[in-house]
Tab-separated table of C-alpha atoms in Angstrom:
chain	number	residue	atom	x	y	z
A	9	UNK	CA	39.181	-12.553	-39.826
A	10	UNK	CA	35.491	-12.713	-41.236
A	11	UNK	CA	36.207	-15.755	-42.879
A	12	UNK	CA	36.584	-17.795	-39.698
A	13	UNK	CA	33.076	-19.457	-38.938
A	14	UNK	CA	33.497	-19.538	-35.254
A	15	UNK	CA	34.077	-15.509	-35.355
A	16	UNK	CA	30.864	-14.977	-37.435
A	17	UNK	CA	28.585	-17.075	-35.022
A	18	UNK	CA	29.832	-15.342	-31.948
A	19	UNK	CA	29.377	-12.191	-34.072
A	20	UNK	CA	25.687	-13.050	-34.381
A	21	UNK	CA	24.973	-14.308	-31.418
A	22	UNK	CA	26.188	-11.926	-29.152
A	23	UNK	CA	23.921	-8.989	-29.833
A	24	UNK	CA	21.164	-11.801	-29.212
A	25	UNK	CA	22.731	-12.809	-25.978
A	26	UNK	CA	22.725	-9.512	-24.423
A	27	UNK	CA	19.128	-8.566	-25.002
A	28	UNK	CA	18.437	-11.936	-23.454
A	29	UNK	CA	20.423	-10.996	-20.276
A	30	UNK	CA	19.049	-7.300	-20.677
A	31	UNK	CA	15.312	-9.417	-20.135
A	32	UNK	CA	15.985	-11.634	-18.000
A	33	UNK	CA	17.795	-9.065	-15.491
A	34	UNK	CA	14.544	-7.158	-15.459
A	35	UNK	CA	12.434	-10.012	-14.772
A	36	UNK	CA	14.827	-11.814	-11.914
A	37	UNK	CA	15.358	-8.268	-10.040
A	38	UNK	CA	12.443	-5.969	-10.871
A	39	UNK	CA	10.004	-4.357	-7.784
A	40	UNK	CA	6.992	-6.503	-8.938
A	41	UNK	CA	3.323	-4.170	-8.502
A	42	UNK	CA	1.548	-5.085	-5.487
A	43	UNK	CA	-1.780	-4.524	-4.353
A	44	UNK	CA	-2.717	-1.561	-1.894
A	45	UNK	CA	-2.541	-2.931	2.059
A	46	UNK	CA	-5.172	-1.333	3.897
A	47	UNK	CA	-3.988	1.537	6.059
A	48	UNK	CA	-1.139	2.410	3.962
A	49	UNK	CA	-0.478	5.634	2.322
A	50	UNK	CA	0.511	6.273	-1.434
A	51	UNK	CA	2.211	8.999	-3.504
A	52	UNK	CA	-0.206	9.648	-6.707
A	53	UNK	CA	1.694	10.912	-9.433
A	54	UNK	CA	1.148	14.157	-11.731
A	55	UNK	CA	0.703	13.906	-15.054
A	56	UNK	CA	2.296	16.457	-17.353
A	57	UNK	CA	-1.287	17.952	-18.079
A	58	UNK	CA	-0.801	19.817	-14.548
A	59	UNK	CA	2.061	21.338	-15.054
A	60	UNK	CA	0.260	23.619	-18.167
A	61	UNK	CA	-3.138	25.422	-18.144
A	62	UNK	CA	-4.970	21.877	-20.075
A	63	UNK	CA	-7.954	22.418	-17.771
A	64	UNK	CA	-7.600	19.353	-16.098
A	65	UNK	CA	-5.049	17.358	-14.158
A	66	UNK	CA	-5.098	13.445	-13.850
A	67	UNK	CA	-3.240	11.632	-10.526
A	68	UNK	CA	-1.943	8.243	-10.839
A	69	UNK	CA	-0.569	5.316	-9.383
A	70	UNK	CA	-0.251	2.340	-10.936
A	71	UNK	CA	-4.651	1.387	-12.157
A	72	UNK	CA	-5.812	3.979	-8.916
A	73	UNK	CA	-6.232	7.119	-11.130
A	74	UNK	CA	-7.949	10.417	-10.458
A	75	UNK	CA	-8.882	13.471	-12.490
A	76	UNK	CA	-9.358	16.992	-11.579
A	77	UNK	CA	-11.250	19.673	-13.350
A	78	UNK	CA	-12.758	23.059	-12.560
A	79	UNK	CA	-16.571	23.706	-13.425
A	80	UNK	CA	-16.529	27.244	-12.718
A	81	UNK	CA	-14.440	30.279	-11.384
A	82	UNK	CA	-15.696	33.590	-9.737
A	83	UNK	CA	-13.350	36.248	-8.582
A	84	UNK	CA	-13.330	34.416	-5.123
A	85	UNK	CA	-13.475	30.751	-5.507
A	86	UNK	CA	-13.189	27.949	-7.642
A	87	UNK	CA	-15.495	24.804	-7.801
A	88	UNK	CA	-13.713	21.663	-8.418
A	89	UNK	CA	-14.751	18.488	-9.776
A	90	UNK	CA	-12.526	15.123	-9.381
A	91	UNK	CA	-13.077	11.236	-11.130
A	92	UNK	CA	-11.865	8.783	-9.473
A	93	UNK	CA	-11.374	5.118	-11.347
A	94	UNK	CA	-12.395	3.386	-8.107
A	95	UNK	CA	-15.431	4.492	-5.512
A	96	UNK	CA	-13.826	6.593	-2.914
A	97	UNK	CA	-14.279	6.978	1.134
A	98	UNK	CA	-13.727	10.512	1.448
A	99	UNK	CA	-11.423	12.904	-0.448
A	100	UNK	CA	-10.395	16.261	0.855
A	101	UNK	CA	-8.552	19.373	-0.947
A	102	UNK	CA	-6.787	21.864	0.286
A	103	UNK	CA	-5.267	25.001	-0.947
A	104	UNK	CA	-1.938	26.625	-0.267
A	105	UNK	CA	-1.051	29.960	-1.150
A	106	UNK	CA	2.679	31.169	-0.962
A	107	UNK	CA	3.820	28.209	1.527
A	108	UNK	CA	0.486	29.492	3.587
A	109	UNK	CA	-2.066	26.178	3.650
A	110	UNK	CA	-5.390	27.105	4.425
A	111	UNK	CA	-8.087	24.426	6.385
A	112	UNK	CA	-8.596	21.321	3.909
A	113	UNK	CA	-11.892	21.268	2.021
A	114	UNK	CA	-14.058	18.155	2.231
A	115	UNK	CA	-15.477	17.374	-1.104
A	116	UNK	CA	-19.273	15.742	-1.683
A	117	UNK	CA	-19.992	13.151	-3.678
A	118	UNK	CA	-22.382	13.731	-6.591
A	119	UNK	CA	-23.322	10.100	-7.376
A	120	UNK	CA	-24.286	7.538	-5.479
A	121	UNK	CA	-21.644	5.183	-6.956
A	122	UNK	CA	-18.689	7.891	-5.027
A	123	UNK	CA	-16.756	8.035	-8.308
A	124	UNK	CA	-17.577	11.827	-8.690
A	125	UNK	CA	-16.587	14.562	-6.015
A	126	UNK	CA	-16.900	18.268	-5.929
A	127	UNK	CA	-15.735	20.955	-3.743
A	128	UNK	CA	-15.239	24.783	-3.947
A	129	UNK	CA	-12.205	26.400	-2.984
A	130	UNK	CA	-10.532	30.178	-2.717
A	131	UNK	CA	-8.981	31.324	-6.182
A	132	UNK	CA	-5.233	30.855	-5.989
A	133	UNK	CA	-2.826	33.833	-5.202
A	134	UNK	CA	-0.567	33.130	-7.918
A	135	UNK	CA	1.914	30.602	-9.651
A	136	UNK	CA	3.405	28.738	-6.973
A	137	UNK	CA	-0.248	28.082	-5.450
A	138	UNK	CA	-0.325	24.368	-5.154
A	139	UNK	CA	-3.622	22.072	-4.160
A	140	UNK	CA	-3.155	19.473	-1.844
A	141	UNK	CA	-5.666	16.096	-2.594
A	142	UNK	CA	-6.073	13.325	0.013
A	143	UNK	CA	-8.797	10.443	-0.696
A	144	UNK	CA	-8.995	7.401	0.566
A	145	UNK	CA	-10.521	4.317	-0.980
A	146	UNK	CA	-10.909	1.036	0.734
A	147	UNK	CA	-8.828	1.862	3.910
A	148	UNK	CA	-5.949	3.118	1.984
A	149	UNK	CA	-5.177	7.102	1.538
A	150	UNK	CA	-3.965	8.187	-1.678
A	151	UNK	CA	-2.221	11.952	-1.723
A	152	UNK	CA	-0.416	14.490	-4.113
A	153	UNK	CA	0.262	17.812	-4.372
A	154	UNK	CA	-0.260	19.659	-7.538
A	155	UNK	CA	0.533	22.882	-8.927
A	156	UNK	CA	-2.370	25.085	-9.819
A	157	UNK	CA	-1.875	25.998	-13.646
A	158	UNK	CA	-4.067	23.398	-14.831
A	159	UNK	CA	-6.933	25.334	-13.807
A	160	UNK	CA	-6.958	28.531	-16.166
A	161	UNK	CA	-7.329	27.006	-19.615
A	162	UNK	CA	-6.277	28.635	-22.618
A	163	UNK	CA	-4.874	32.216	-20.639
């Protein structure tokens, strides 16, 4: 069988010839990126860092990525900072305790160049607290929802 040479060269090139189609598959029917339309809304996505108490939780979609920290925590509320990669409009949090959301929180920018926000917010009631996070960034809003784990470091 092996000593046929037409059986070896379809042998080898074979394997070759289905990573090429594997490729080219992709590339013919793959969503291709696009930029943000103004107006539009977008999902950001959560990172794995929210789901565990890292301290921090970073948002993504696609190169429009945000970061969430908290600076401090008192027995009622919690002061938030977020980083955005790009200078934002506006950006609002809002809390929501056992399927109960309370009134969003605008957030102020710290810099001048809008990349920095803060805000202060009530301390979550428990586990299945989430935080809401709207922003929006030239004409286009960017949400998520989070979980609220990431913000008790090291407990």
């Amino acid at each position: 069988m092996f000593t046929n040479k037409h059986v070896v060269v379809a042998m080898l090139v074979a394997p070759v010839l289905a990573i090429l189609a594997w490729f080219a598959i992709d590339y013919f029917i793959a969503e291709r990126p696009h930029a943000a339309k103004e107006g539009a809304a977008y999902t950001l996505v959560a990172k794995s860092n929210c789901r565990y108490d890292s301290g921090t939780c970073d948002l993504e979609n696609s190169d429009f990525k945000l970061s969430i920290r908290p600076m401090s925590i008192t027995a009622n509320s919690v002061q938030l900072e977020m980083t955005s990669a790009f200078p934002l409009q506006s950006a609002t949090l809002g809390l929501v305790n056992d399927g109960v959301a309370a009134a969003p929180s605008p957030m102020a920018a710290t810099t001048g160049e809008n990349l920095h926000w803060t805000t202060r917010i009530d301390v979550p009631s428990g586990e299945t607290s989430t935080i809401r996070v709207a922003v929006t960034a030239e004409g286009s809003t960017w949400y998520a929802e989070v979980p609220t784990v990431f913000l008790y470091p090291g407990e």
